[in-house]
Amino acid sequence: MFKGIRPIQYGGHEVWPLIEGGKGVAATNHASAGAWAAAGGIGTVSAVNADSYDAEGRIIPQIYRALTRRERHEELIQYAIEGAVQQVRRAFDIAGGKGAININVLWEMGGAQRVLHGVLERTRGMVAGVTCGAGMPYKLSEIAASYNVSYLPIVSSARAFRALWKRAYSKAQEWLAAVVYEDPWLAGGHNGLSNAEDPRRPEDPYPRVKALRETMREGGIPDSVPIVMAGGVWYLRDWENWIDNPELGQIAFQFGTRPLLTQESPIPQRWKDKLTQIMPGEVLLHRFSPTGFYSSAVRNPFLRNLEARSERQIPYSTEQAGDHQYSLDVGVKGKNFWVTLGDLQRAREWHGHGFTEALKTPDNTLVFVTPEEKAIIRKDQADCMGCLSQCQFSSWADSETNSTGRLADPRSFCIQKTLQDIAHGGDTDENLMFAGHGAYRFRQDPFYSNGFVPTVKQLIDRILTGD
């Protein structure tokens, strides 16, 4: 047992201060969460468009039959509630009364509040807590408390927590079980980098977490309420000076990337195989997500294609002005787009390489794509089912008008489509593949040598040694 690691009280149980990261669409389910809880930790069911099962136990494909986005959005919410309820019930059974089961939701997912109400109403007594990030979830405390469930907000700065505390959480302090600090430079998936922070200059998490604890103390929150360190956590021995540290108070640890490579992990085999091949620097912190947030994913051909698409981009003017004196004669038909001489030459070169279609972006630029890419982009935008509260790629918004009021952005992608595809056996080169920046350690850690894939129990036992 690694020194200083002791069980904590959570959800009426004594549990290890080890939390399974919730991750997103179908990357964490009943099998992984139930096993994590059964091993004495806090398992987390992803309640982000979770899978449902038919009577034979087969996954029910999430097919959208309605003609309008608003109606498809309703289908999405029903799928989401039913799937998460089934996952929680199965995880609870697997846990067998040990550990605890949390659910994870993204505040910026479509219908987040309705999904949360729908799931918690039908899983009373099974869910210990709700972790929630990707946005500022002010209503989280109120919703969780109404079902006698704890809440664990995910933040990336003391400032974000202070805003949440002052506006809402101080009114439901007794249900605040922990605050998750997610390192915005190292965590996989969507990250909470603010405009004041430089994505190319990672900051040491220690002073940031110390500031978070000081903010919590200002609010009268006792040190026994843990801060959960998330993002970049691999070995507990790397965090030795955090454990039993009076400056930080109680610390727990969240593991997102390591549990992907377990026998109970629901991700497909080819995704697991790919994890063992990732090299240092191959996880990219990027801005292509339709959420508008930074996010971290493996820099595979899918992501490289998005990078290349954004590089084939030129600004334009609808009238002759300044340096924009040249009429664009490729990629656009019968419309006046004025560009600089250098951009005109670039556009002609891209056109010659097969990127013959110019698509407008919300920033008064044009990106050049192949006819095949254009067809996919337009189809994906038309098929939108409102999986986000606001989507840059399709212009959907969960509002009265159902529009962001901005032009749909062809530099982004349909996140629901790609995450569902990779989670259910799709090509790991042709889909978004989220991972934390420490994923390269699968190659280096002797625990995984000779292709060894542990059970969740074996992984937790290993983690508890410090390794």
GROMACS .gro file of C-alpha atoms in nm:
model
  467
    1MET     CA    1   0.000   0.000   0.000
    2PHE     CA    2   0.138   0.340  -0.101
    3LYS     CA    3   0.199   0.551   0.208
    4GLY     CA    4  -0.070   0.799   0.302
    5ILE     CA    5  -0.339   0.639   0.085
    6ARG     CA    6  -0.629   0.554   0.315
    7PRO     CA    7  -0.998   0.486   0.257
    8ILE     CA    8  -1.238   0.781   0.277
    9GLN     CA    9  -1.610   0.797   0.360
   10TYR     CA   10  -1.822   0.849   0.050
   11GLY     CA   11  -2.183   0.766  -0.027
   12GLY     CA   12  -2.222   0.584   0.304
   13HIS     CA   13  -1.929   0.353   0.226
   14GLU     CA   14  -1.560   0.336   0.298
   15VAL     CA   15  -1.392   0.367  -0.042
   16TRP     CA   16  -1.044   0.416  -0.184
   17PRO     CA   17  -0.984   0.779  -0.292
   18LEU     CA   18  -0.954   0.654  -0.650
   19ILE     CA   19  -1.216   0.765  -0.904
   20GLU     CA   20  -1.273   0.628  -1.251
   21GLY     CA   21  -1.287   0.918  -1.498
   22GLY     CA   22  -1.629   0.942  -1.661
   23LYS     CA   23  -1.506   1.008  -2.015
   24GLY     CA   24  -1.771   1.040  -2.284
   25VAL     CA   25  -1.989   0.849  -2.527
   26ALA     CA   26  -1.974   0.475  -2.442
   27ALA     CA   27  -1.609   0.488  -2.329
   28THR     CA   28  -1.705   0.418  -1.967
   29ASN     CA   29  -2.005   0.198  -1.900
   30HIS     CA   30  -2.163  -0.039  -1.647
   31ALA     CA   31  -1.891  -0.304  -1.688
   32SER     CA   32  -1.597  -0.073  -1.612
   33ALA     CA   33  -1.778   0.138  -1.351
   34GLY     CA   34  -1.926  -0.162  -1.171
   35ALA     CA   35  -1.588  -0.335  -1.159
   36TRP     CA   36  -1.418  -0.018  -1.029
   37ALA     CA   37  -1.673   0.008  -0.748
   38ALA     CA   38  -1.651  -0.366  -0.673
   39ALA     CA   39  -1.274  -0.318  -0.625
   40GLY     CA   40  -1.347  -0.055  -0.360
   41GLY     CA   41  -1.317   0.265  -0.563
   42ILE     CA   42  -1.568   0.513  -0.707
   43GLY     CA   43  -1.682   0.389  -1.048
   44THR     CA   44  -1.828   0.635  -1.295
   45VAL     CA   45  -2.093   0.560  -1.555
   46SER     CA   46  -2.079   0.799  -1.849
   47ALA     CA   47  -2.434   0.936  -1.885
   48VAL     CA   48  -2.346   1.100  -2.216
   49ASN     CA   49  -2.569   0.928  -2.475
   50ALA     CA   50  -2.509   0.592  -2.310
   51ASP     CA   51  -2.595   0.260  -2.475
   52SER     CA   52  -2.924   0.078  -2.420
   53TYR     CA   53  -2.973  -0.296  -2.471
   54ASP     CA   54  -3.245  -0.515  -2.617
   55ALA     CA   55  -3.389  -0.825  -2.449
   56GLU     CA   56  -3.094  -1.035  -2.575
   57GLY     CA   57  -2.839  -0.788  -2.435
   58ARG     CA   58  -2.740  -0.643  -2.773
   59ILE     CA   59  -2.665  -0.270  -2.802
   60ILE     CA   60  -2.957  -0.083  -2.959
   61PRO     CA   61  -2.826   0.141  -3.240
   62GLN     CA   62  -2.921   0.505  -3.185
   63ILE     CA   63  -3.102   0.575  -3.512
   64TYR     CA   64  -3.285   0.905  -3.559
   65ARG     CA   65  -3.606   0.884  -3.760
   66ALA     CA   66  -3.761   1.227  -3.712
   67LEU     CA   67  -3.744   1.483  -3.990
   68THR     CA   68  -3.671   1.798  -3.788
   69ARG     CA   69  -3.377   1.872  -3.560
   70ARG     CA   70  -3.614   1.962  -3.277
   71GLU     CA   71  -3.784   1.620  -3.302
   72ARG     CA   72  -3.450   1.439  -3.336
   73HIS     CA   73  -3.334   1.627  -3.024
   74GLU     CA   74  -3.629   1.473  -2.836
   75GLU     CA   75  -3.527   1.128  -2.963
   76LEU     CA   76  -3.171   1.195  -2.843
   77ILE     CA   77  -3.288   1.286  -2.492
   78GLN     CA   78  -3.500   0.970  -2.466
   79TYR     CA   79  -3.207   0.755  -2.584
   80ALA     CA   80  -2.980   0.932  -2.332
   81ILE     CA   81  -3.209   0.881  -2.033
   82GLU     CA   82  -3.292   0.518  -2.113
   83GLY     CA   83  -2.927   0.432  -2.182
   84ALA     CA   84  -2.792   0.590  -1.865
   85VAL     CA   85  -3.062   0.429  -1.650
   86GLN     CA   86  -2.977   0.084  -1.788
   87GLN     CA   87  -2.605   0.145  -1.738
   88VAL     CA   88  -2.647   0.261  -1.376
   89ARG     CA   89  -2.866  -0.035  -1.284
   90ARG     CA   90  -2.619  -0.284  -1.432
   91ALA     CA   91  -2.320  -0.112  -1.269
   92PHE     CA   92  -2.497  -0.113  -0.932
   93ASP     CA   93  -2.557  -0.488  -0.961
   94ILE     CA   94  -2.192  -0.556  -1.053
   95ALA     CA   95  -2.068  -0.343  -0.760
   96GLY     CA   96  -2.251  -0.570  -0.520
   97GLY     CA   97  -2.275  -0.310  -0.246
   98LYS     CA   98  -1.905  -0.221  -0.256
   99GLY     CA   99  -1.746   0.113  -0.345
  100ALA     CA  100  -1.976   0.369  -0.503
  101ILE     CA  101  -2.127   0.452  -0.841
  102ASN     CA  102  -2.118   0.806  -0.982
  103ILE     CA  103  -2.255   0.929  -1.312
  104ASN     CA  104  -2.079   1.182  -1.533
  105VAL     CA  105  -2.259   1.437  -1.750
  106LEU     CA  106  -2.136   1.724  -1.965
  107TRP     CA  107  -2.321   2.044  -1.882
  108GLU     CA  108  -2.299   2.155  -2.245
  109MET     CA  109  -2.453   1.834  -2.382
  110GLY     CA  110  -2.797   1.871  -2.537
  111GLY     CA  111  -3.075   1.852  -2.278
  112ALA     CA  112  -2.830   1.801  -1.989
  113GLN     CA  113  -3.074   1.908  -1.719
  114ARG     CA  114  -3.360   1.697  -1.853
  115VAL     CA  115  -3.129   1.395  -1.884
  116LEU     CA  116  -3.004   1.442  -1.529
  117HIS     CA  117  -3.357   1.461  -1.389
  118GLY     CA  118  -3.467   1.162  -1.597
  119VAL     CA  119  -3.177   0.942  -1.484
  120LEU     CA  120  -3.175   1.034  -1.115
  121GLU     CA  121  -3.554   0.989  -1.090
  122ARG     CA  122  -3.527   0.628  -1.211
  123THR     CA  123  -3.208   0.525  -1.026
  124ARG     CA  124  -3.287   0.635  -0.670
  125GLY     CA  125  -3.054   0.481  -0.416
  126MET     CA  126  -2.804   0.367  -0.680
  127VAL     CA  127  -2.615   0.685  -0.775
  128ALA     CA  128  -2.386   0.826  -0.505
  129GLY     CA  129  -2.280   1.139  -0.693
  130VAL     CA  130  -2.281   1.335  -1.017
  131THR     CA  131  -1.958   1.465  -1.169
  132CYS     CA  132  -2.013   1.742  -1.417
  133GLY     CA  133  -1.793   1.969  -1.625
  134ALA     CA  134  -1.773   2.121  -1.975
  135GLY     CA  135  -1.933   2.452  -1.893
  136MET     CA  136  -2.047   2.626  -1.574
  137PRO     CA  137  -2.305   2.391  -1.421
  138TYR     CA  138  -2.478   2.633  -1.184
  139LYS     CA  139  -2.792   2.416  -1.154
  140LEU     CA  140  -2.599   2.098  -1.074
  141SER     CA  141  -2.620   2.141  -0.696
  142GLU     CA  142  -2.992   2.213  -0.700
  143ILE     CA  143  -3.074   1.912  -0.919
  144ALA     CA  144  -2.849   1.668  -0.730
  145ALA     CA  145  -2.973   1.783  -0.388
  146SER     CA  146  -3.336   1.735  -0.495
  147TYR     CA  147  -3.262   1.361  -0.529
  148ASN     CA  148  -3.041   1.340  -0.217
  149VAL     CA  149  -2.738   1.279  -0.439
  150SER     CA  150  -2.392   1.433  -0.399
  151TYR     CA  151  -2.239   1.655  -0.665
  152LEU     CA  152  -1.877   1.686  -0.775
  153PRO     CA  153  -1.819   1.984  -1.006
  154ILE     CA  154  -1.525   1.964  -1.247
  155VAL     CA  155  -1.328   2.289  -1.262
  156SER     CA  156  -0.989   2.397  -1.395
  157SER     CA  157  -0.932   2.700  -1.174
  158ALA     CA  158  -1.012   2.845  -0.833
  159ARG     CA  159  -1.185   3.134  -1.010
  160ALA     CA  160  -1.435   2.901  -1.179
  161PHE     CA  161  -1.519   2.733  -0.849
  162ARG     CA  162  -1.561   3.068  -0.672
  163ALA     CA  163  -1.820   3.175  -0.931
  164LEU     CA  164  -2.012   2.848  -0.893
  165TRP     CA  165  -1.996   2.863  -0.512
  166LYS     CA  166  -2.116   3.220  -0.480
  167ARG     CA  167  -2.398   3.187  -0.730
  168ALA     CA  168  -2.535   2.844  -0.639
  169TYR     CA  169  -2.334   2.583  -0.453
  170SER     CA  170  -2.320   2.762  -0.117
  171LYS     CA  171  -2.696   2.700  -0.094
  172ALA     CA  172  -2.645   2.321  -0.110
  173GLN     CA  173  -2.312   2.285   0.069
  174GLU     CA  174  -2.406   1.960   0.246
  175TRP     CA  175  -2.427   1.775  -0.087
  176LEU     CA  176  -2.085   1.891  -0.216
  177ALA     CA  177  -1.887   1.565  -0.197
  178ALA     CA  178  -1.567   1.681  -0.370
  179VAL     CA  179  -1.432   1.929  -0.622
  180VAL     CA  180  -1.259   1.778  -0.924
  181TYR     CA  181  -0.960   1.981  -1.044
  182GLU     CA  182  -0.904   1.880  -1.406
  183ASP     CA  183  -0.567   1.986  -1.545
  184PRO     CA  184  -0.659   2.173  -1.865
  185TRP     CA  185  -0.325   2.094  -2.031
  186LEU     CA  186  -0.304   1.722  -1.953
  187ALA     CA  187  -0.655   1.577  -1.930
  188GLY     CA  188  -0.814   1.392  -2.218
  189GLY     CA  189  -1.136   1.509  -2.380
  190HIS     CA  190  -1.273   1.860  -2.337
  191ASN     CA  191  -1.063   2.094  -2.126
  192GLY     CA  192  -1.138   2.411  -1.934
  193LEU     CA  193  -0.869   2.643  -2.063
  194SER     CA  194  -0.972   3.005  -2.026
  195ASN     CA  195  -0.879   3.290  -2.260
  196ALA     CA  196  -0.625   3.404  -1.998
  197GLU     CA  197  -0.429   3.078  -2.024
  198ASP     CA  198  -0.184   2.981  -2.296
  199PRO     CA  199  -0.250   2.635  -2.443
  200ARG     CA  200   0.123   2.607  -2.528
  201ARG     CA  201   0.241   2.685  -2.173
  202PRO     CA  202   0.128   2.421  -1.925
  203GLU     CA  203   0.116   2.540  -1.565
  204ASP     CA  204   0.217   2.340  -1.258
  205PRO     CA  205  -0.107   2.207  -1.102
  206TYR     CA  206   0.017   2.240  -0.741
  207PRO     CA  207  -0.025   2.620  -0.702
  208ARG     CA  208  -0.355   2.604  -0.889
  209VAL     CA  209  -0.490   2.333  -0.658
  210LYS     CA  210  -0.355   2.517  -0.353
  211ALA     CA  211  -0.548   2.826  -0.471
  212LEU     CA  212  -0.858   2.610  -0.515
  213ARG     CA  213  -0.829   2.480  -0.157
  214GLU     CA  214  -0.787   2.837  -0.027
  215THR     CA  215  -1.102   2.939  -0.213
  216MET     CA  216  -1.290   2.642  -0.066
  217ARG     CA  217  -1.173   2.740   0.283
  218GLU     CA  218  -1.296   3.096   0.227
  219GLY     CA  219  -1.640   2.943   0.167
  220GLY     CA  220  -1.622   2.748   0.492
  221ILE     CA  221  -1.576   2.412   0.318
  222PRO     CA  222  -1.383   2.174   0.547
  223ASP     CA  223  -1.055   2.017   0.436
  224SER     CA  224  -1.222   1.676   0.464
  225VAL     CA  225  -1.409   1.753   0.138
  226PRO     CA  226  -1.156   1.617  -0.113
  227ILE     CA  227  -1.007   1.789  -0.411
  228VAL     CA  228  -0.986   1.524  -0.682
  229MET     CA  229  -0.676   1.562  -0.899
  230ALA     CA  230  -0.764   1.469  -1.257
  231GLY     CA  231  -0.558   1.486  -1.574
  232GLY     CA  232  -0.202   1.359  -1.595
  233VAL     CA  233  -0.244   1.108  -1.310
  234TRP     CA  234  -0.064   0.778  -1.374
  235TYR     CA  235   0.147   0.668  -1.075
  236LEU     CA  236   0.049   0.773  -0.721
  237ARG     CA  237   0.419   0.798  -0.639
  238ASP     CA  238   0.434   1.100  -0.873
  239TRP     CA  239   0.202   1.278  -0.626
  240GLU     CA  240   0.370   1.180  -0.300
  241ASN     CA  241   0.410   1.541  -0.184
  242TRP     CA  242   0.035   1.601  -0.234
  243ILE     CA  243  -0.078   1.323   0.001
  244ASP     CA  244  -0.119   1.424   0.369
  245ASN     CA  245  -0.020   1.777   0.272
  246PRO     CA  246  -0.184   2.034   0.505
  247GLU     CA  247  -0.173   2.302   0.232
  248LEU     CA  248  -0.400   2.093   0.009
  249GLY     CA  249  -0.627   1.912   0.255
  250GLN     CA  250  -0.780   1.577   0.154
  251ILE     CA  251  -0.674   1.473  -0.198
  252ALA     CA  252  -0.825   1.199  -0.413
  253PHE     CA  253  -0.718   1.093  -0.762
  254GLN     CA  254  -0.911   1.043  -1.084
  255PHE     CA  255  -0.789   0.805  -1.354
  256GLY     CA  256  -0.928   0.859  -1.702
  257THR     CA  257  -0.679   0.714  -1.949
  258ARG     CA  258  -0.546   0.408  -1.760
  259PRO     CA  259  -0.890   0.240  -1.718
  260LEU     CA  260  -0.937   0.244  -2.097
  261LEU     CA  261  -0.694  -0.046  -2.118
  262THR     CA  262  -0.862  -0.300  -1.892
  263GLN     CA  263  -1.050  -0.620  -1.963
  264GLU     CA  264  -1.378  -0.460  -1.855
  265SER     CA  265  -1.326  -0.143  -2.059
  266PRO     CA  266  -1.601  -0.126  -2.323
  267ILE     CA  267  -1.394   0.036  -2.597
  268PRO     CA  268  -1.326  -0.184  -2.904
  269GLN     CA  269  -1.011  -0.393  -2.935
  270ARG     CA  270  -0.858  -0.182  -3.211
  271TRP     CA  271  -0.884   0.127  -2.988
  272LYS     CA  272  -0.715  -0.065  -2.704
  273ASP     CA  273  -0.442  -0.178  -2.944
  274LYS     CA  274  -0.388   0.180  -3.059
  275LEU     CA  275  -0.338   0.299  -2.700
  276THR     CA  276  -0.031   0.077  -2.665
  277GLN     CA  277   0.131   0.245  -2.968
  278ILE     CA  278   0.098   0.613  -2.874
  279MET     CA  279   0.427   0.803  -2.861
  280PRO     CA  280   0.509   1.111  -2.650
  281GLY     CA  281   0.360   1.424  -2.807
  282GLU     CA  282   0.102   1.238  -3.013
  283VAL     CA  283  -0.192   1.373  -2.812
  284LEU     CA  284  -0.291   1.717  -2.941
  285LEU     CA  285  -0.464   1.998  -2.751
  286HIS     CA  286  -0.681   2.146  -3.026
  287ARG     CA  287  -0.969   2.386  -3.100
  288PHE     CA  288  -1.166   2.193  -3.362
  289SER     CA  289  -1.440   2.068  -3.128
  290PRO     CA  290  -1.787   2.201  -3.216
  291THR     CA  291  -1.830   2.284  -2.845
  292GLY     CA  292  -1.584   2.571  -2.877
  293PHE     CA  293  -1.377   2.422  -2.592
  294TYR     CA  294  -1.020   2.308  -2.625
  295SER     CA  295  -0.994   1.930  -2.621
  296SER     CA  296  -0.721   1.667  -2.622
  297ALA     CA  297  -0.720   1.374  -2.863
  298VAL     CA  298  -0.474   1.149  -3.044
  299ARG     CA  299  -0.324   1.325  -3.345
  300ASN     CA  300  -0.440   1.059  -3.590
  301PRO     CA  301  -0.532   1.108  -3.959
  302PHE     CA  302  -0.878   1.237  -3.856
  303LEU     CA  303  -0.727   1.521  -3.655
  304ARG     CA  304  -0.452   1.585  -3.911
  305ASN     CA  305  -0.720   1.624  -4.178
  306LEU     CA  306  -0.891   1.893  -3.969
  307GLU     CA  307  -0.557   2.069  -3.922
  308ALA     CA  308  -0.493   2.059  -4.298
  309ARG     CA  309  -0.845   2.181  -4.375
  310SER     CA  310  -0.798   2.489  -4.157
  311GLU     CA  311  -0.465   2.558  -4.327
  312ARG     CA  312  -0.643   2.569  -4.665
  313GLN     CA  313  -0.816   2.888  -4.559
  314ILE     CA  314  -0.818   3.246  -4.688
  315PRO     CA  315  -0.995   3.563  -4.575
  316TYR     CA  316  -1.227   3.734  -4.823
  317SER     CA  317  -1.421   4.055  -4.871
  318THR     CA  318  -1.754   4.093  -5.054
  319GLU     CA  319  -1.632   4.417  -5.208
  320GLN     CA  320  -1.301   4.546  -5.338
  321ALA     CA  321  -1.115   4.703  -5.047
  322GLY     CA  322  -0.754   4.743  -4.936
  323ASP     CA  323  -0.544   4.449  -5.052
  324HIS     CA  324  -0.856   4.252  -5.153
  325GLN     CA  325  -0.844   4.356  -5.519
  326TYR     CA  326  -0.861   4.019  -5.696
  327SER     CA  327  -1.180   3.833  -5.780
  328LEU     CA  328  -1.166   3.470  -5.668
  329ASP     CA  329  -1.214   3.248  -5.973
  330VAL     CA  330  -1.197   2.899  -5.818
  331GLY     CA  331  -1.415   2.718  -5.564
  332VAL     CA  332  -1.706   2.964  -5.591
  333LYS     CA  333  -1.961   2.993  -5.867
  334GLY     CA  334  -2.108   3.324  -5.978
  335LYS     CA  335  -2.038   3.506  -5.651
  336ASN     CA  336  -1.805   3.794  -5.585
  337PHE     CA  337  -1.531   3.717  -5.335
  338TRP     CA  338  -1.240   3.959  -5.329
  339VAL     CA  339  -0.905   3.829  -5.207
  340THR     CA  340  -0.539   3.927  -5.206
  341LEU     CA  341  -0.311   3.825  -5.492
  342GLY     CA  342  -0.120   3.579  -5.273
  343ASP     CA  343  -0.443   3.415  -5.153
  344LEU     CA  344  -0.574   3.393  -5.508
  345GLN     CA  345  -0.260   3.203  -5.609
  346ARG     CA  346  -0.293   2.973  -5.307
  347ALA     CA  347  -0.657   2.902  -5.384
  348ARG     CA  348  -0.574   2.814  -5.745
  349GLU     CA  349  -0.303   2.577  -5.623
  350TRP     CA  350  -0.544   2.400  -5.382
  351HIS     CA  351  -0.799   2.378  -5.663
  352GLY     CA  352  -0.540   2.209  -5.880
  353HIS     CA  353  -0.487   1.948  -5.607
  354GLY     CA  354  -0.856   1.855  -5.601
  355PHE     CA  355  -0.977   2.090  -5.327
  356THR     CA  356  -1.227   2.247  -5.563
  357GLU     CA  357  -1.503   2.352  -5.322
  358ALA     CA  358  -1.482   2.669  -5.109
  359LEU     CA  359  -1.700   2.679  -4.797
  360LYS     CA  360  -1.772   2.993  -4.598
  361THR     CA  361  -1.685   3.006  -4.226
  362PRO     CA  362  -1.834   3.236  -3.959
  363ASP     CA  363  -1.507   3.435  -3.961
  364ASN     CA  364  -1.534   3.566  -4.320
  365THR     CA  365  -1.290   3.311  -4.452
  366LEU     CA  366  -1.318   3.033  -4.706
  367VAL     CA  367  -1.186   2.680  -4.657
  368PHE     CA  368  -1.114   2.459  -4.955
  369VAL     CA  369  -1.227   2.096  -4.950
  370THR     CA  370  -1.280   1.812  -5.198
  371PRO     CA  371  -1.631   1.752  -5.339
  372GLU     CA  372  -1.647   1.432  -5.128
  373GLU     CA  373  -1.560   1.623  -4.810
  374LYS     CA  374  -1.819   1.888  -4.889
  375ALA     CA  375  -2.089   1.623  -4.933
  376ILE     CA  376  -2.003   1.463  -4.595
  377ILE     CA  377  -1.994   1.800  -4.418
  378ARG     CA  378  -2.331   1.905  -4.560
  379LYS     CA  379  -2.493   1.569  -4.479
  380ASP     CA  380  -2.360   1.567  -4.123
  381GLN     CA  381  -2.485   1.923  -4.070
  382ALA     CA  382  -2.828   1.832  -4.208
  383ASP     CA  383  -2.848   1.519  -3.987
  384CYS     CA  384  -2.782   1.718  -3.664
  385MET     CA  385  -2.981   1.592  -3.365
  386GLY     CA  386  -2.880   1.861  -3.117
  387CYS     CA  387  -2.633   1.660  -2.907
  388LEU     CA  388  -2.483   1.985  -2.769
  389SER     CA  389  -2.653   2.284  -2.609
  390GLN     CA  390  -2.477   2.487  -2.878
  391CYS     CA  391  -2.293   2.348  -3.179
  392GLN     CA  392  -2.054   2.547  -3.396
  393PHE     CA  393  -2.055   2.281  -3.667
  394SER     CA  394  -2.432   2.280  -3.732
  395SER     CA  395  -2.543   2.611  -3.572
  396TRP     CA  396  -2.789   2.417  -3.351
  397ALA     CA  397  -2.874   2.573  -3.015
  398ASP     CA  398  -3.104   2.441  -2.746
  399SER     CA  399  -3.310   2.760  -2.748
  400GLU     CA  400  -3.640   2.893  -2.882
  401THR     CA  401  -3.496   2.956  -3.226
  402ASN     CA  402  -3.276   2.642  -3.223
  403SER     CA  403  -3.000   2.849  -3.382
  404THR     CA  404  -2.675   3.000  -3.260
  405GLY     CA  405  -2.731   3.284  -3.505
  406ARG     CA  406  -2.393   3.210  -3.660
  407LEU     CA  407  -2.301   3.041  -3.984
  408ALA     CA  408  -2.231   2.667  -3.945
  409ASP     CA  409  -1.855   2.614  -3.931
  410PRO     CA  410  -1.712   2.361  -4.182
  411ARG     CA  411  -1.376   2.361  -4.001
  412SER     CA  412  -1.534   2.153  -3.723
  413PHE     CA  413  -1.710   1.812  -3.731
  414CYS     CA  414  -2.010   1.616  -3.600
  415ILE     CA  415  -1.888   1.504  -3.259
  416GLN     CA  416  -2.180   1.269  -3.191
  417LYS     CA  417  -2.120   1.078  -3.514
  418THR     CA  418  -1.746   1.026  -3.464
  419LEU     CA  419  -1.763   0.938  -3.092
  420GLN     CA  420  -2.044   0.687  -3.148
  421ASP     CA  421  -1.851   0.536  -3.438
  422ILE     CA  422  -1.517   0.488  -3.262
  423ALA     CA  423  -1.685   0.352  -2.947
  424HIS     CA  424  -1.868   0.088  -3.149
  425GLY     CA  425  -1.585  -0.048  -3.361
  426GLY     CA  426  -1.515   0.232  -3.610
  427ASP     CA  427  -1.173   0.304  -3.759
  428THR     CA  428  -0.934   0.460  -3.506
  429ASP     CA  429  -0.764   0.654  -3.786
  430GLU     CA  430  -1.086   0.804  -3.921
  431ASN     CA  431  -1.253   0.914  -3.597
  432LEU     CA  432  -1.185   1.141  -3.303
  433MET     CA  433  -0.994   0.942  -3.041
  434PHE     CA  434  -0.984   1.115  -2.705
  435ALA     CA  435  -0.691   1.041  -2.471
  436GLY     CA  436  -0.501   1.212  -2.193
  437HIS     CA  437  -0.152   1.344  -2.265
  438GLY     CA  438   0.002   1.064  -2.057
  439ALA     CA  439  -0.129   0.790  -2.289
  440TYR     CA  440   0.226   0.733  -2.419
  441ARG     CA  441   0.302   0.574  -2.081
  442PHE     CA  442   0.122   0.256  -2.185
  443ARG     CA  443   0.431   0.186  -2.399
  444GLN     CA  444   0.671   0.261  -2.114
  445ASP     CA  445   0.500   0.115  -1.808
  446PRO     CA  446   0.632  -0.239  -1.741
  447PHE     CA  447   0.288  -0.333  -1.604
  448TYR     CA  448   0.164  -0.353  -1.966
  449SER     CA  449   0.463  -0.540  -2.108
  450ASN     CA  450   0.408  -0.840  -2.335
  451GLY     CA  451   0.059  -0.714  -2.420
  452PHE     CA  452  -0.075  -0.756  -2.065
  453VAL     CA  453  -0.424  -0.612  -2.019
  454PRO     CA  454  -0.531  -0.608  -1.651
  455THR     CA  455  -0.873  -0.647  -1.500
  456VAL     CA  456  -1.000  -0.337  -1.321
  457LYS     CA  457  -0.925  -0.509  -0.988
  458GLN     CA  458  -0.565  -0.577  -1.096
  459LEU     CA  459  -0.527  -0.215  -1.206
  460ILE     CA  460  -0.655  -0.075  -0.877
  461ASP     CA  461  -0.431  -0.315  -0.680
  462ARG     CA  462  -0.138  -0.192  -0.890
  463ILE     CA  463  -0.226   0.174  -0.843
  464LEU     CA  464  -0.245   0.126  -0.465
  465THR     CA  465   0.122   0.015  -0.461
  466GLY     CA  466   0.220   0.356  -0.599
  467ASP     CA  467   0.268   0.221  -0.950
   0.00000   0.00000   0.00000
